[in-house]
Amino acid sequence: MFKSDLQNCNSSFAKNTVIYNRILDNCSIKVAVHTMADATEVLNNVKDYYGKVLQSSSDLKTQACVTPGKALNKYVTSAISDVHPEVTARYYGCGLVIPPGVQGARVLDLGSGSGRDCYALSKLVGKSGEVVGVDMTSEQIDVANQYIQYHTEKFGYDKPNVSFVQGYIESLVGAGLQPNYFDIIVSNCVVNLTPDKKAVLSEVYKVLKPGGELYFSDVYADTELSDEIRKDKVLWGECISGALHWSTLHSLAKEVGFSKPYLVTCSPINIDREDFKQVLGGAKFCSATYRLFKLPEKYKKVSGGQVIYNGEIPGHEDTFQFDYKTELVAGNPACLSGEVVTVLSNTRLQEEFEFDPGAKEVCCVKIAEGEDPFSVIQEKEQRGEKIESACCGPKTGCC
């Protein structure tokens, strides 16, 4: 299923197989599992792949399970460099999927693995913030838990601000997480590993505060994948076989209650192995980072207006990147669509901006319902822009 959910997460899941039945009954993509045994095999295959087969990112056979090679600012790279080497060694990927403005926030990491992202976030949120990682594999949880005290002392905190839960991301409340609790939920190439993506989005929606944000990177396909592709165990573990068609994310987000997904970054994934190409045929894949918001039950819709970024987010003092085509320069008025202004003014980000609804008469920006990441990549290539690879580089071994 995915990096973050299975072993004997908590006793209620270990004692029964109800969740397996629910996954089979409610799969949000057509997966080649038809019996309880098939579903259990998929879950156990992923658990073993990330708990026993992989020992470092150099063991990965494709570049799919890594985030786009976008340069990180010094604020973030400093936090990553403070993570214990053993934790980093068991991290399967590169980069860090994190939105601007996490100071003092409660953050949940889906599929936290060895805890590398959680510990980097632990430093970034500060001692007043809180970070929780949820993962299914006991091997990864064991590694993560070993270094809680190390990082507490490293960051100069009086007490830990990070913890780890072994549980299913399709049942976050069942794993003991509180509803309406987190400001931000992040995930790095994990959601594709579960066949029940709608359940994951539904659970994320439950545990997010009103105004909270899901900010995650994942793998997407340009076509609906065949049963033959879905059945490939290695390609499933490599984050390929479980990939959604990009448009399905938009429909699932709407069904659950989220705002539309806003595309932040996208990069092509190149499959080099001939045996994988034979299975995949002409299917193309990309790594894309999206942000989705849980708007309050009663929120004020805005028709458009000028917005000024205050430049007070650490590490983003000069500019704020909302999505791949919307960058706000600190102190400069930006004319934005009502859709974006509504999100900014009704979510966790509202304190970072000044709003001038009186300027709506001149703000007539149009935003597409759902940008196709493959078209975005193609348009950049046609303009001669440099396309960041989904791989960190040849020395990582992930290509």
C-alpha atoms as one frame of an Amber mdcrd trajectory, in Angstrom:
protein
   0.000   0.000   0.000   2.377   2.739   0.977   5.367   3.781   2.989   3.237
   4.840   5.794   0.732   2.421   6.889   0.742  -1.078   7.735   2.674  -3.366
  10.014   0.827  -3.771  13.295   0.274  -0.038  13.469  -1.929  -0.109  16.477
  -3.650  -3.003  18.173  -7.070  -2.339  16.697  -5.682  -2.782  13.169  -3.533
  -5.771  14.111  -6.525  -7.639  15.561  -8.785  -7.442  12.548  -8.859  -7.029
   8.798 -11.774  -4.637   8.425  -9.575  -2.003   6.815  -8.556  -4.453   4.075
 -12.212  -5.000   3.187 -12.818  -1.234   3.126  -9.843  -0.679   0.844 -11.160
  -3.284  -1.582 -14.691  -1.872  -1.492 -13.739   1.789  -1.833 -10.658   1.889
  -4.029 -10.425   5.266  -5.739  -8.517   3.687  -8.613  -9.041   0.333 -10.260
  -6.277  -1.776  -8.795  -5.563  -5.351  -9.758  -6.570  -6.823  -6.403  -9.697
  -8.926  -6.257  -9.588 -10.843  -2.967  -8.603 -10.302   0.640  -5.423 -12.286
  -0.051  -4.538 -10.014  -3.002  -5.046  -6.861  -0.935  -2.993  -8.251   1.931
  -0.235  -9.185  -0.502  -0.121  -5.636  -1.910   0.128  -4.179   1.579   2.778
  -6.635   2.698   4.802  -6.152  -0.493   5.060  -2.414   0.110   5.796  -2.916
   3.804   8.631  -5.318   2.962   9.912  -3.114   0.141  10.354  -0.073   2.377
  11.106  -1.958   5.569  13.472  -4.695   4.379  14.450  -4.456   0.689  15.433
  -0.779   0.573  18.266   0.277   2.834  18.933   3.680   1.228  17.770   5.747
  -1.755  20.567   4.145  -3.829  18.512   0.923  -3.784  15.650   2.543  -5.706
  15.294   1.326  -9.302  13.626   4.451 -10.743  13.688   8.185 -10.037   9.969
   8.310  -9.254  10.252   8.321  -5.463  12.183  11.552  -5.286  10.995  15.127
  -5.269  11.770  17.592  -8.073  15.336  18.835  -7.971  14.350  22.400  -7.141
  16.955  24.283  -5.159  16.114  24.698  -1.475  16.861  27.926   0.355  19.495
  28.111   3.094  16.788  28.252   5.761  15.636  24.753   4.790  18.996  23.224
   3.884  20.325  24.263   7.291  17.538  22.306   8.976  18.203  19.237   6.819
  21.924  19.362   7.562  21.183  19.104  11.287  19.409  15.760  10.928  21.326
  12.752  12.267  23.225  10.881   9.490  21.583   7.532  10.299  18.141   9.048
   9.800  19.209  10.633   6.510  20.748   7.369   5.310  17.369   5.630   5.554
  15.554   8.393   3.673  14.288   7.349   0.227  14.326  10.508  -1.855  15.697
  14.016  -1.966  14.596  17.565  -1.282  11.966  18.497   1.269   8.260  18.972
   0.574   7.349  21.903   2.779   5.265  25.036   2.196   6.402  28.485   3.313
   5.355  29.620   6.775   5.540  26.668   9.171   6.777  28.511  12.254   4.739
  27.563  15.313   2.531  25.244  13.242   1.276  21.750  13.956   2.497  19.610
  11.068   1.692  16.005  10.139   3.948  14.038   7.776   2.280  11.147   5.942
   4.671   8.263   5.348   7.367   9.744   7.571   9.757   6.804   7.150  12.978
   7.231   9.105  11.859  10.708  10.194  14.209  12.888   8.160  11.547  15.365
   7.048   9.985  15.358  10.513  13.261  16.278  12.175  13.953  19.034   9.652
  10.431  20.306  10.279  11.034  20.016  14.015  13.678  22.711  13.704  11.644
  24.840  11.282   8.434  24.950  13.360  10.385  25.885  16.481   9.783  24.852
  20.058   6.232  26.258  19.981   5.327  24.069  17.007   4.634  20.334  16.814
   5.480  17.653  14.271   3.914  14.186  14.038   5.038  11.482  11.629   2.854
   8.507  10.720   4.254   5.415   9.020   3.372   1.740   8.661   6.779   0.081
   8.810   8.176  -0.913  12.187  11.744  -0.787  10.865  11.376   2.864   9.862
   9.527   3.832  13.042  12.275   2.212  15.116  14.942   4.291  13.368  12.928
   7.493  13.802  12.240   6.957  17.499  15.890   6.360  18.320  16.813   9.971
  17.586  14.076  12.024  19.252  16.269  12.980  22.211  19.241  13.647  19.935
  17.346  16.256  17.922  15.673  17.748  20.992  19.110  18.532  22.383  20.496
  19.510  18.965  17.814  22.158  18.539  18.071  23.378  22.133  14.504  22.459
  23.123  13.410  21.737  26.685  11.188  18.894  25.499  10.572  17.042  22.211
   8.253  18.671  19.694   8.183  15.611  17.425   6.582  12.170  17.772   5.911
   9.163  15.569   2.790   7.017  15.174   2.644   3.604  13.512  -0.629   3.587
  11.620  -2.579   3.651   8.379  -2.865   6.929   6.507  -6.308   5.750   5.356
  -7.398   5.855   8.994  -5.614   8.730  10.709  -8.330   9.228  13.304  -8.269
   5.488  13.982  -4.524   5.779  14.586  -5.265   8.223  17.394  -4.836  11.576
  15.636  -7.268  14.328  16.660  -9.782  15.809  14.202  -9.338  19.486  13.282
  -5.874  19.530  14.846  -3.143  20.129  12.243  -2.321  23.370  10.435  -0.327
  21.654   7.687  -0.079  18.105   6.349   2.808  17.146   4.086   3.623  14.016
   2.126   6.542  13.079  -0.086   5.721  10.450  -2.741   3.525   8.296  -0.502
  -0.123   8.697  -1.523   0.456   6.822  -4.804   1.302   3.701  -2.783  -2.243
   3.228  -1.492  -5.103   1.966  -3.667  -7.594   3.976  -1.579  -6.562   7.546
  -2.246  -9.987   8.968  -1.519  -9.816   7.504   1.995  -6.451   9.211   2.518
  -7.767  12.591   1.359 -10.876  12.157   3.525  -8.793  11.405   6.609  -6.476
  14.317   5.880  -9.508  16.568   5.634 -10.737  15.320   9.026  -7.528  16.011
  10.939  -6.761  19.370   9.287  -7.957  22.514  11.024 -10.366  24.706   9.063
  -8.038  26.903   7.038  -5.360  24.202   7.040  -3.334  23.021   4.078  -2.316
  19.734   2.456   0.984  20.283   0.654   2.304  17.160  -1.039   4.416  15.779
  -3.830   3.408  12.647  -5.710   3.588  10.753  -8.990   0.937  11.172 -11.693
   0.250   9.471 -15.021  -0.965  10.963 -18.291  -3.308   8.011 -18.862  -5.314
   5.436 -16.944  -2.981   2.546 -16.174  -3.750  -1.042 -17.170  -4.177  -4.003
 -14.810  -0.848  -5.367 -16.046   0.913  -2.220 -14.832  -1.039  -2.217 -11.560
   0.041  -5.810 -10.854   3.786  -5.112 -11.101   5.083  -5.372  -7.519   8.373
  -3.570  -8.102   6.794  -0.719 -10.067   4.188  -0.371  -7.310   6.938  -0.089
  -4.702   8.746   2.362  -6.970   5.690   4.682  -6.889   4.754   4.083 -10.537
   1.985   1.451 -10.675  -0.198   3.247  -8.130  -0.030   6.642  -9.840  -3.291
   8.488 -10.421  -4.229  10.148 -13.669  -3.613  13.793 -12.758  -7.253  14.825
 -13.335  -8.488  12.239 -10.817  -6.848  14.225  -8.023  -9.040  17.189  -8.904
 -12.238  15.158  -8.834 -11.323  13.432  -5.551 -10.409  16.750  -3.911 -13.788
  18.175  -4.877 -15.641  15.104  -3.572 -13.868  15.299  -0.213 -14.417  19.050
   0.205 -11.005  20.560  -0.493 -10.292  23.619  -2.578  -9.088  22.886  -6.094
  -5.527  21.528  -6.148  -3.013  24.256  -6.995  -0.004  23.033  -8.959   3.262
  24.272  -7.414   5.944  22.328  -9.292   6.070  19.546 -11.872   8.922  17.578
 -13.403   9.065  14.677 -15.859   9.997  11.205 -14.647  12.175   9.330 -17.092
  11.989   5.541 -17.027  15.305   4.176 -18.303  15.072   0.435 -17.679  13.956
  -1.468 -20.768  12.021  -4.100 -18.801   9.991  -1.355 -17.104   9.355   0.352
 -20.461   7.972  -2.924 -21.822   5.400  -3.068 -19.017   4.519   0.635 -19.092
   4.099   0.966 -22.843   3.543   4.590 -23.805   2.440   5.811 -20.369   4.196
   8.953 -19.174   4.759  10.003 -15.578   5.613  13.158 -13.734   6.334  14.257
 -10.202   4.061  17.111  -9.136   3.634  19.098  -5.956   0.131  20.365  -5.181
  -1.392  22.415  -2.379  -5.016  21.922  -1.285  -6.846  23.933   1.370  -9.601
  23.094   3.825 -11.643  26.271   3.737 -13.689  27.120   6.860 -17.334  26.044
   6.821 -18.396  29.675   6.603 -15.888  31.622   4.562 -16.103  34.866   2.666
 -15.803  34.572  -1.084 -13.915  37.377  -2.788 -14.360  38.385  -6.412 -10.770
  39.561  -6.800  -8.441  42.290  -5.628  -4.950  43.470  -4.916  -2.819  41.551
  -2.442   0.468  42.632  -0.841   2.821  40.045   0.638   4.401  41.354   3.851
   7.704  39.492   3.420   7.738  38.164   6.981   8.001  34.412   6.343  11.523
  33.218   7.275  13.380  31.968   4.230  10.909  33.731   1.930  11.494  37.369
   2.780  11.695  38.524  -0.849   8.989  36.499  -2.598   6.122  34.121  -1.890
   5.372  31.371  -4.407   1.684  30.412  -4.276   1.697  28.100  -7.301   3.796
  27.547 -10.391   2.597  30.760 -12.036   1.799  33.032  -9.079   4.745  34.653
  -7.326   4.251  37.652  -5.058   7.105  40.104  -4.474   7.210  41.467  -0.940
   5.760  44.959  -0.695   4.457  45.018  -4.270   0.689  44.946  -4.961  -0.352
  41.897  -6.984  -3.651  41.643  -8.825  -5.077  38.173  -8.165  -8.243  36.282
  -9.016 -11.052  36.007  -6.505 -10.325  32.290  -6.200  -6.765  32.828  -4.979
  -7.631  35.836  -2.815 -10.385  33.775  -1.184  -7.865  31.058  -0.317  -5.257
  33.486   0.997  -7.754  35.423   3.118  -9.551  32.414   4.635  -6.696  30.070
   5.528  -3.582  29.790   7.672  -1.832  32.234   5.303  -4.080  35.250   5.916
  -1.733  36.978   8.384   1.015  37.107   5.751  -0.887  39.417   3.388  -2.699
  42.733   3.149  -5.873  42.711   1.081  -7.447  45.515  -0.941 -10.823  44.333
  -2.193 -11.480  47.815  -3.559  -9.163  47.058  -6.442 -11.399  44.259  -7.718
 -12.627  46.273 -10.686  -9.210  45.996 -12.332  -8.465  42.462 -11.203  -9.825
  40.136 -13.814  -7.305  37.324 -13.647  -8.649  34.015 -14.931  -7.458  30.679
 -13.555  -8.043  27.335 -15.241 -10.031  24.708 -13.383  -7.179  22.233 -13.384
  -3.788  22.627 -15.009  -2.466  19.501 -16.724   1.101  19.095 -15.359   2.169
  17.320 -18.545   1.007  20.302 -20.612   2.814  22.662 -18.246   6.042  20.678
 -18.743   5.541  20.660 -22.516   4.904  24.412 -22.635   8.082  25.067 -20.650
  10.067  22.881 -23.023   8.624  24.723 -26.034   9.668  28.044 -24.496  13.166
  26.692 -24.015  12.947  26.824 -20.223  15.086  24.521 -18.145  13.013  21.652
 -16.806  14.071  20.453 -13.377  14.482  16.696 -13.309  12.539  14.642 -10.773
  15.887  13.127  -9.841  18.380  14.772  -7.524  21.293  13.978  -9.752  23.401
  11.072 -10.966  25.366  10.769  -7.716  22.275   9.900  -5.711  21.807   6.562
  -7.382  18.087   7.221  -7.780  18.272   7.613 -11.531
